Short mmCIF file of C-alpha atoms in Angstrom, two decimals:
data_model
loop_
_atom_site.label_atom_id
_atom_site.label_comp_id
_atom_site.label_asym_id
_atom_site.label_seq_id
_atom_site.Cartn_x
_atom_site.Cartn_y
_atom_site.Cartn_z
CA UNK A 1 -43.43 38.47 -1.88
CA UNK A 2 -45.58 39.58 1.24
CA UNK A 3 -45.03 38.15 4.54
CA UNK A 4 -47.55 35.43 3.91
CA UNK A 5 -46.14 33.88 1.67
CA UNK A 6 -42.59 34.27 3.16
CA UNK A 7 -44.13 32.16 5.96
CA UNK A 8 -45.24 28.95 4.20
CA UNK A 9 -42.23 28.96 1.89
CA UNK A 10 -39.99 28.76 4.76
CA UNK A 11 -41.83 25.94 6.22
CA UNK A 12 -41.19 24.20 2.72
CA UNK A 13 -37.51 24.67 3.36
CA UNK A 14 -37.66 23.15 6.48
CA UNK A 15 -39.20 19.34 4.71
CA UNK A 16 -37.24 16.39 6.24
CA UNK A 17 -37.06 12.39 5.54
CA UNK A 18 -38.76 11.20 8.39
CA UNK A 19 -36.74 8.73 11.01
CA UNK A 20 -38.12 5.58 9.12
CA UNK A 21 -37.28 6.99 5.65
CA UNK A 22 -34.25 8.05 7.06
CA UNK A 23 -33.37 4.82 7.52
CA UNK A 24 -34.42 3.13 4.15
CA UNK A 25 -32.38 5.87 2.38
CA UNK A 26 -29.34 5.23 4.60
CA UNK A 27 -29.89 1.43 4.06
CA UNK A 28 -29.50 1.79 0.36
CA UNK A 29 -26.57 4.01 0.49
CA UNK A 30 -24.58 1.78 2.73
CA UNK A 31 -25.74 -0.93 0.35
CA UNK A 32 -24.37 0.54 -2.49
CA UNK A 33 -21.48 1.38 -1.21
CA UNK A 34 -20.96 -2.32 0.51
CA UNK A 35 -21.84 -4.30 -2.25
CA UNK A 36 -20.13 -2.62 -5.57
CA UNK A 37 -16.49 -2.73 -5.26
CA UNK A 38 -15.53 0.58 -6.42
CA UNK A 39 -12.44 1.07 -8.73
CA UNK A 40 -9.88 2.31 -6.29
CA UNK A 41 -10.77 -0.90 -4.49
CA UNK A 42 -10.62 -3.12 -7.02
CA UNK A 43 -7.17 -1.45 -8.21
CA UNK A 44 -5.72 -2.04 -4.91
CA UNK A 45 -6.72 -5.19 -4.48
CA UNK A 46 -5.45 -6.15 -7.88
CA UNK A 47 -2.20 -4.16 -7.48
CA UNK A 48 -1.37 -5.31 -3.87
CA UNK A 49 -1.39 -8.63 -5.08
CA UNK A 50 1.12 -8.16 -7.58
CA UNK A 51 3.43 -5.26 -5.30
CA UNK A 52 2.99 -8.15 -2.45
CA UNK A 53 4.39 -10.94 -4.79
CA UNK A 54 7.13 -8.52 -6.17
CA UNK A 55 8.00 -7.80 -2.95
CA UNK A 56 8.06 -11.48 -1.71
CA UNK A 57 10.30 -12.31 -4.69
CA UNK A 58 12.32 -9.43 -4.46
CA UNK A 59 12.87 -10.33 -0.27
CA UNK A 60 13.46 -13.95 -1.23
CA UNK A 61 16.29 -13.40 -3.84
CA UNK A 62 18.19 -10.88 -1.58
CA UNK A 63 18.19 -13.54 1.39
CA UNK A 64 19.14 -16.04 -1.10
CA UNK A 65 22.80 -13.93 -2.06
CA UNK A 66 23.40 -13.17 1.06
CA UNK A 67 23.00 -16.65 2.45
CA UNK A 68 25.68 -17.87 -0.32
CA UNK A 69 28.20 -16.36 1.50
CA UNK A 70 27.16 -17.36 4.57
CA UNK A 71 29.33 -19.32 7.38
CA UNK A 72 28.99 -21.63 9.84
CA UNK A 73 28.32 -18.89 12.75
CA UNK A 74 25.80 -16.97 10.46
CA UNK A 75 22.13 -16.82 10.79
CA UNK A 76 21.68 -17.65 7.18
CA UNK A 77 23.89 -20.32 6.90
CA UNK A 78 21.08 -22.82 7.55
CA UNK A 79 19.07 -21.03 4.98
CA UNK A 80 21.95 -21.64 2.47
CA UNK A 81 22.59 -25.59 3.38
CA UNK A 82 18.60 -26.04 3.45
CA UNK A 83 17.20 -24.10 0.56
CA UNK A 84 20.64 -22.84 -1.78
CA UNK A 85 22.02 -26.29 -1.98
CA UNK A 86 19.10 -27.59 -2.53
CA UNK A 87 17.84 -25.73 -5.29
CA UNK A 88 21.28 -25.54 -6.90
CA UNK A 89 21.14 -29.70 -6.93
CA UNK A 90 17.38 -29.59 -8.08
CA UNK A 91 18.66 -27.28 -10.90
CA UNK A 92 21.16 -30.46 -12.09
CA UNK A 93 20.77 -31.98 -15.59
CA UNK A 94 22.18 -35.68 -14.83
CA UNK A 95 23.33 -37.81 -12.11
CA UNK A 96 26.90 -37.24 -13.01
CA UNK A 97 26.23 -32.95 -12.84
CA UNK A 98 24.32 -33.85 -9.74
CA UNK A 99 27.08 -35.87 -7.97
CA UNK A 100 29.60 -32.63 -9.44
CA UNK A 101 27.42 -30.38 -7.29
CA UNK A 102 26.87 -32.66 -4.38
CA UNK A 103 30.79 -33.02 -4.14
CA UNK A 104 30.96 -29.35 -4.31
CA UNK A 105 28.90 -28.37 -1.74
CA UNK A 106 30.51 -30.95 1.06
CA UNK A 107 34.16 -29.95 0.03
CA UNK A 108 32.08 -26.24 0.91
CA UNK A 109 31.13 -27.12 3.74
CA UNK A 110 34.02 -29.14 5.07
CA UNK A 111 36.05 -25.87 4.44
CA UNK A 112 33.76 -23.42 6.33
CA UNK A 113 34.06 -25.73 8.94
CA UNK A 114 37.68 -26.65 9.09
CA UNK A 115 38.32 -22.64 8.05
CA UNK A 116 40.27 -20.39 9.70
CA UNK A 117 39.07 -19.70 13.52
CA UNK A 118 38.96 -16.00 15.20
CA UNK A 119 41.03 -13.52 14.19
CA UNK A 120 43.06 -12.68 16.70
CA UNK A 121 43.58 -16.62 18.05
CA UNK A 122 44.89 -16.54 14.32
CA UNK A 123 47.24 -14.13 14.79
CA UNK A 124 48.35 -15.39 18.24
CA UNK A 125 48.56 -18.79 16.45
CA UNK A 126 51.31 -17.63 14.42
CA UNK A 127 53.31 -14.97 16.63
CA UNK A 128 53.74 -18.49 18.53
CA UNK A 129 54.93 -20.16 16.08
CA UNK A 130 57.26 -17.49 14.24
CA UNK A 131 58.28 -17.15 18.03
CA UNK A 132 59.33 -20.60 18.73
CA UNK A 133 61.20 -20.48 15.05
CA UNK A 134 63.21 -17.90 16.26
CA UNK A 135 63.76 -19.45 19.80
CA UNK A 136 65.30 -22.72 17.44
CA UNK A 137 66.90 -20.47 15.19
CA UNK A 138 69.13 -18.77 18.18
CA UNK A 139 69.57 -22.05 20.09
CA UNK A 140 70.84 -24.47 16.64
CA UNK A 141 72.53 -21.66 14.42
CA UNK A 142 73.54 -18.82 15.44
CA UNK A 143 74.58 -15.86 13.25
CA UNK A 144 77.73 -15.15 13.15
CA UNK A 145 77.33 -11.47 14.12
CA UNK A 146 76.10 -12.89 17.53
CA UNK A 147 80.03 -13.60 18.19
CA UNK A 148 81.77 -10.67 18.27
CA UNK A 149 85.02 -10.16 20.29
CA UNK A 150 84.75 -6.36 21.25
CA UNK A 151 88.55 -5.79 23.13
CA UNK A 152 87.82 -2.46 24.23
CA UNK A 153 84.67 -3.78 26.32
CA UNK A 154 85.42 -3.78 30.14
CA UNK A 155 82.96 -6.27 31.15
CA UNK A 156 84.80 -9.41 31.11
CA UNK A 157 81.99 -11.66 31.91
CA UNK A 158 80.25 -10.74 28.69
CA UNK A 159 83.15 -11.79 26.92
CA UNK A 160 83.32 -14.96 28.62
CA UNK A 161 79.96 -15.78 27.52
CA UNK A 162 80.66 -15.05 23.90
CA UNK A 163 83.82 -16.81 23.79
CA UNK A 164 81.19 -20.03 25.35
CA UNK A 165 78.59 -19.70 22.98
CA UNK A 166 81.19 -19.64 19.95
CA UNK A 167 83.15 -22.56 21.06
CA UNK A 168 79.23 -24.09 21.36
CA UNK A 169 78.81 -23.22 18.19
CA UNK A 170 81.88 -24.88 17.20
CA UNK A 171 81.40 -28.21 18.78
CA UNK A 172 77.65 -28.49 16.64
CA UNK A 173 79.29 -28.10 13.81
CA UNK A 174 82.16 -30.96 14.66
CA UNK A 175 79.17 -33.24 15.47
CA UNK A 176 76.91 -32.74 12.24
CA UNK A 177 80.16 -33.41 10.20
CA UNK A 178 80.96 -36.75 11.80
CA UNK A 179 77.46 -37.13 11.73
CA UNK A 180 77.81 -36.91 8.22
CA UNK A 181 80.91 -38.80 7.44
CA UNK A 182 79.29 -42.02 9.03
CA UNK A 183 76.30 -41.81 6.70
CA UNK A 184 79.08 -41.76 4.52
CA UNK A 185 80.82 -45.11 5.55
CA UNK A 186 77.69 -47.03 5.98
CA UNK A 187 76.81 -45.88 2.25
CA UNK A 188 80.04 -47.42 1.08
CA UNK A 189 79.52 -50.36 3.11
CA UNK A 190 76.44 -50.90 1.56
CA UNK A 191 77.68 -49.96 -2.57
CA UNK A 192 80.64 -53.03 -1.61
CA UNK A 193 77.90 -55.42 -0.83
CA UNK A 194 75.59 -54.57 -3.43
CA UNK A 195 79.01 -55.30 -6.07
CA UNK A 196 79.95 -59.00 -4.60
CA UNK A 197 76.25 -60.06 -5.03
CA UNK A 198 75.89 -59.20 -8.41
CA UNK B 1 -6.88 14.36 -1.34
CA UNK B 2 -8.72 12.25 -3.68
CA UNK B 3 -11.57 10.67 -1.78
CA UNK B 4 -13.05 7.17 -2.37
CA UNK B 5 -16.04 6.90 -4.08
CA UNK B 6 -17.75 5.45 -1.16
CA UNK B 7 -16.56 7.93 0.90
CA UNK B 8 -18.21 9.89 -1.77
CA UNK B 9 -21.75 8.99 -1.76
CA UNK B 10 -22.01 8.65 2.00
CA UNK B 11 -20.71 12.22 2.71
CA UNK B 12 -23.24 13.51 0.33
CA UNK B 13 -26.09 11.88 1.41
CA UNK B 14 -25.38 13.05 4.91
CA UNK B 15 -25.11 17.02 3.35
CA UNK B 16 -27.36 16.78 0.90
CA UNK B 17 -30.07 13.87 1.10
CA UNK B 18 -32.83 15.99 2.91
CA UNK B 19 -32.37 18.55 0.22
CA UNK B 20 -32.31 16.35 -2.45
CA UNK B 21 -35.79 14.43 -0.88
CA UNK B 22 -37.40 18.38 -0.54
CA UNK B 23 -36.65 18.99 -4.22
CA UNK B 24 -38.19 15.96 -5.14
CA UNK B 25 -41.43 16.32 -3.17
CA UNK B 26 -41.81 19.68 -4.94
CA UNK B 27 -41.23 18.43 -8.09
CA UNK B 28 -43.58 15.03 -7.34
CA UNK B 29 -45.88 16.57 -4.86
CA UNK B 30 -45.98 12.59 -3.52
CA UNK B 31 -43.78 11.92 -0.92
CA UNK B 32 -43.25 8.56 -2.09
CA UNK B 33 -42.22 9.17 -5.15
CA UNK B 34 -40.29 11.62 -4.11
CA UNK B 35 -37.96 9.04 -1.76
CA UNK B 36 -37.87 6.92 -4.98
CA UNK B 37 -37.03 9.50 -6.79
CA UNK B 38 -34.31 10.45 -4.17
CA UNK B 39 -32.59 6.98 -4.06
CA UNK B 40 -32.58 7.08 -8.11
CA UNK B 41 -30.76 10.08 -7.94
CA UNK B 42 -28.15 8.78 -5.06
CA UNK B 43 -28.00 5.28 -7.48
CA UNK B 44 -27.35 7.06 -10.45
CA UNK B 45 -24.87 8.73 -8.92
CA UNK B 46 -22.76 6.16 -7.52
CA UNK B 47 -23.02 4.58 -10.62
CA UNK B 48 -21.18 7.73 -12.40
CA UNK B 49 -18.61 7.46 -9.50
CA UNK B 50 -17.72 3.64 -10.50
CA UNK B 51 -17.46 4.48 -14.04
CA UNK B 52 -14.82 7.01 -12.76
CA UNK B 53 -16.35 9.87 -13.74
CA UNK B 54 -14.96 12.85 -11.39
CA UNK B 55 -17.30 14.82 -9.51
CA UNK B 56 -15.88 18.48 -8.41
CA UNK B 57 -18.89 19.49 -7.20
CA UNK B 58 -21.08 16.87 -5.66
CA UNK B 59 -24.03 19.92 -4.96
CA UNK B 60 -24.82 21.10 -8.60
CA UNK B 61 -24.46 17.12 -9.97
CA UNK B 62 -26.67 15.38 -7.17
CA UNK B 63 -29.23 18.26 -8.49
CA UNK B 64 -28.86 17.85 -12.19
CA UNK B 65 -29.51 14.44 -11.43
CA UNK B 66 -32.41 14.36 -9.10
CA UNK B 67 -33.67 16.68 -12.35
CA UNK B 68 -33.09 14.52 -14.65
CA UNK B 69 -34.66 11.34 -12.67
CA UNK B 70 -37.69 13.37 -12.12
CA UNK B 71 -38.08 14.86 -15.60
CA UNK B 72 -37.55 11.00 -16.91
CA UNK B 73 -40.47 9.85 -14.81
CA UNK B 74 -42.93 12.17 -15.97
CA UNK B 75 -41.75 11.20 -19.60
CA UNK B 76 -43.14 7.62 -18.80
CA UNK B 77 -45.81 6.79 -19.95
CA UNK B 78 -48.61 5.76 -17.75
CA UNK B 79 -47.22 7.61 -14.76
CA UNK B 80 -49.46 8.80 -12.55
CA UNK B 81 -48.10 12.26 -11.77
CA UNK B 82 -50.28 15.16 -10.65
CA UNK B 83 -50.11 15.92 -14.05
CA UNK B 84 -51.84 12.83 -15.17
CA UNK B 85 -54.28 13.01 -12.64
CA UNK B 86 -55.18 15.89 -13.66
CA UNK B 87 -55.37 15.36 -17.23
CA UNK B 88 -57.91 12.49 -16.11
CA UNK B 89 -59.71 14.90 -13.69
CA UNK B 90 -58.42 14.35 -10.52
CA UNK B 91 -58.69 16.82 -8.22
CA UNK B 92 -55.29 17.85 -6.42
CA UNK B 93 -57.31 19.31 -3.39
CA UNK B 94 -58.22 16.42 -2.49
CA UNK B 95 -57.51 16.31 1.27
CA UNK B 96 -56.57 12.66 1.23
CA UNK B 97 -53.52 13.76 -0.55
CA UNK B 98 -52.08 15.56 2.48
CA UNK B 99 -48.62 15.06 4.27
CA UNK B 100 -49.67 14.45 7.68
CA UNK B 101 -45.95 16.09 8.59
CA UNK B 102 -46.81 18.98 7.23
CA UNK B 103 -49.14 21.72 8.02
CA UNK B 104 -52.19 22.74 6.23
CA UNK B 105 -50.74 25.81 4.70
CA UNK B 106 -47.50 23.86 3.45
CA UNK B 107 -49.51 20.68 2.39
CA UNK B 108 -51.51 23.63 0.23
CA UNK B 109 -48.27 25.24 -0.70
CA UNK B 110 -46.69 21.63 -2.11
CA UNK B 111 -49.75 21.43 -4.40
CA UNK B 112 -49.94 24.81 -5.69
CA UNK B 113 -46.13 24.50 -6.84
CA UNK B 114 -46.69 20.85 -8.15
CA UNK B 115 -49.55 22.84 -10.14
CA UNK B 116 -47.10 25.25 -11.95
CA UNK B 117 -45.92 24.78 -15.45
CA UNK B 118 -42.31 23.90 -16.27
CA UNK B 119 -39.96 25.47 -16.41
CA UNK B 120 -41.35 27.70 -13.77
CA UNK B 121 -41.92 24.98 -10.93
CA UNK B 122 -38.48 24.04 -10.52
CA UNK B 123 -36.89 27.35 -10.59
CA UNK B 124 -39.72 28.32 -7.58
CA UNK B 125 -38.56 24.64 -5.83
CA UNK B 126 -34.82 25.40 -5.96
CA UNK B 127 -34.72 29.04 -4.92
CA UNK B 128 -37.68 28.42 -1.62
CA UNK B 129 -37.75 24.69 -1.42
CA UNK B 130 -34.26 24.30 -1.54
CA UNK B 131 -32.97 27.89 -1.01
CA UNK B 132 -30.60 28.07 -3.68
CA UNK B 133 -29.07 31.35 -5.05
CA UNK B 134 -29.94 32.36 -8.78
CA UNK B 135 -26.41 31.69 -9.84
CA UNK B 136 -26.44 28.10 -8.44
CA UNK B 137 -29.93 27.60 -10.21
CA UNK B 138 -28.10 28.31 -13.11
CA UNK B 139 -25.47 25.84 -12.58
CA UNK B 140 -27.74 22.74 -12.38
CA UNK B 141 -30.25 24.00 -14.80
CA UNK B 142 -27.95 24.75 -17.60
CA UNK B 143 -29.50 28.49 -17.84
CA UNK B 144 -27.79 32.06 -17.88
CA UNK B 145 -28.75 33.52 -14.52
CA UNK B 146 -30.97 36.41 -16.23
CA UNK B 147 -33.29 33.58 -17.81
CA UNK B 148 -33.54 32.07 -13.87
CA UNK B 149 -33.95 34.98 -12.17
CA UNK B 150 -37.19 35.52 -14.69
CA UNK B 151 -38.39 31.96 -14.23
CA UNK B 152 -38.16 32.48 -10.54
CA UNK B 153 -40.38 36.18 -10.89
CA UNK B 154 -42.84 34.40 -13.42
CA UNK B 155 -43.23 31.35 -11.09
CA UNK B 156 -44.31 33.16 -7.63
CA UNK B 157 -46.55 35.48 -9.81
CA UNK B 158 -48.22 31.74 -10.55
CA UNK B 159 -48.20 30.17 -7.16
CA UNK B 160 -49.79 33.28 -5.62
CA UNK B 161 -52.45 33.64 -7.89
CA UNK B 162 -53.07 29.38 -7.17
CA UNK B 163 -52.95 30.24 -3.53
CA UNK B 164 -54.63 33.36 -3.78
CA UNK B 165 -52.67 35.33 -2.11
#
C-alpha cells in the first residue's frame, strides 16, 4: 500500500459519533440499562426479600427464648409479659385452658417479683440469721462441753465463771420442769371436771 | 469479579461504541444507518446479557453482532443500500452523498469500500477502518486467519483500482 493510500485510510480510522449522536447513542444505552431489570437484579431483589424475612423470623424467635427467661430487672422482660404471654394465651383452645394459662402466668410473675433479691443481701440475710440461732442456742442451752471443771487451771476467775454459767444452766432447767408439772395439774383439773359433768 | 450486565453494556459502549459506529459506516456507507445500525448492535446485545448469556470477550461479540445486524439489513428486502441504489442506477458519486465531517478524500474512500464485494469489504473495514489484527478478524468472522489475510490482499487490490490509485 503506497503512502497515499496509507493517508486516507488512517483518516477512516479516526471516524467519530459526533457530540449530538453521541448523545442519542448514550441515551439509549442508559435507557436500556434503566428500564430492563437485569437478572442479577431481579435475583436480588427476589432473594433479599426472602433472606430479609428469614432473617426477621429468625431475630424474632431468638428474642422470643430469651425473653422467657427473663426477670423483672431484664430488658426483655417487658417483651415477655407484652408479646410471650400474650401469644401463649392467644394460642389457648377454651376458656377453661385460657384461665389455666392466665393463672400461670400471674403465679409467674408474682414469683419473679417476690423472688429472691441480690445475691449477696441473700447471703447476708442468712449469716444473720444462722448468727442470731447460734447467739439463742449459747444463751438457752448450752452444751455440756461448755462446762468443764479443768483443776489444774490457775486462773481462778475462769473457773468462777464456769461454775456460774452451770449453776445457770441448772436453775433453767428447774424452771421448765415446774413449768411443766403445772401444765400438768391444770390438765388434771380439767379431766376431773370434764368426769362430774358427764 | 462478575460484573452486572449493566455495568456491562455501559463499559462497552464507552470502549467500543465509536468503533462499532466506524464499522458500520463502512459497511453502510450512510451515516445514518450506520448509528441505527450501531444501537441494533448495542440492543441486541443487552438483550443476550438478560438472557444470561456470558460474554468473555465483549470486543469480538459486539463485532459479530454489528455483522450480523448489518448483513440482516441488506437481506431486507426493499432496503435501500448502496447496493440497491446501484442496482437501480444510482450513482454513488453523487456529491450530495458526502459526510460533511469528513474530508473529500475520506468521503471518496467510504464509497469506494462500500463499492467492494463481500466478503472483501469487511475484511478491508476491520483491518483500516477499525484497525484490527488478522487474527482478531478471524475471531469475529469465523475464518482461519490465512483465508483473512487473503480477503484483506484481494480487497485493497479492489479499492485502489476504484480509487485509482
Amino acid at each position: 500500500m503506497n503512502d497515499h493510500s496509507e493517508q486516507f485510510i488512517h483518516e477512516l480510522s479516526r471516524i467519530r459519533m459526533n457530540d449530538a449522536e453521541q448523545e442519542r447513542m448514550g441515551g439509549v444505552i442508559r435507557a436500556l440499562a434503566a428500564t430492563h431489570a437485569s437478572p442479577s437484579r431481579l435475583w436480588f431483589m427476589r432473594h433479599a426479600t426472602a433472606t430479609f424475612a428469614v432473617v426477621a423470623i429468625v431475630a424474632f424467635g431468638g428474642v422470643t427464648v430469651s425473653a422467657n427467661s427473663a426477670r423483672p430487672d431484664d430488658a426483655l422482660y417487658g417483651f415477655r409479659l407484652q408479646v410471650n404471654d400474650r401469644i401463649e394465651a392467644a394460642f389457648t383452645r377454651d376458656d377453661d385452658e385460657w384461665l389455666d394459662v392466665q393463672m400461670r402466668q400471674i403465679e409467674r410473675q408474682l414469683n419473679d417479683e417476690d423472688g429472691a433479691p441480690d445475691d449477696a443481701f441473700e447471703e447476708f440475710e442468712q449469716e444473720k440469721s444462722h448468727e442470731e440461732i447460734e447467739e439463742a442456742d449459747d444463751d438457752q442451752i448450752p452444751d455440756d462441753e461448755d462446762v468443764e471443771i479443768d483443776d489444774a487451771t490457775d486462773d481462778g476467775d475462769e473457773q468462777e465463771a464456769l461454775i456460774g454459767r452451770s449453776r445457770k444452766s441448772d436453775s433453767n432447767d428447774d424452771e421448765e420442769l415446774r413449768e411443766a408439772q403445772r401444765i400438768e395439774r391444770d390438765l388434771g383439773e380439767e379431766e376431773a371436771q370434764a368426769q362430774r359433768f358427764y | 469479579m462478575v460484573r452486572s450486565p449493566e455495568r456491562q453494556l455501559t463499559e462497552a459502549y464507552r470502549e467500543l461504541g465509536d468503533a462499532i459506529f466506524r464499522f458500520c459506516y463502512a459497511h453502510t456507507g450512510d451515516r445514518d444507518r450506520a448509528l441505527d445500525m450501531t444501537q441494533e448492535a448495542f440492543t441486541r446485545t443487552w438483550r443476550a446479557l438478560l438472557s444470561g448469556t456470558t460474554v468473555r470477550d465483549m470486543k469480538p461479540f459486539l463485532y459479530r453482532t454489528a455483522r450480523n445486524a448489518c448483513i440482516d439489513l441488506s437481506r431486507k428486502p426493499g432496503a435501500d443500500s448502496l447496493e440497491a441504489l446501484r442496482e437501480i442506477g444510482f450513482d454513488v458519486r453523487d456529491d450530495s452523498l458526502l459526510d460533511p465531517l469528513l474530508s473529500a478524500e475520506a468521503n471518496r474512500a467510504i464509497r469506494c469500500i462500500a463499492r467492494i464485494e463481500e466478503p472483501y469489504r469487511e475484511a478491508v473495514a476491520l483491518r483500516y477502518v477499525n484497525d484490527l489484527m488478522p487474527r482478531e478478524i478471524a475471531e469475529i468472522i469465523g475464518e482461519s486467519e490465512n483465508v483473512i489475510s487473503v480477503r484483506i490482499t484481494r480487497g485493497m487490490q479492489k479499492l485502489r483500482e476504484l480509487m485509482q490509485i
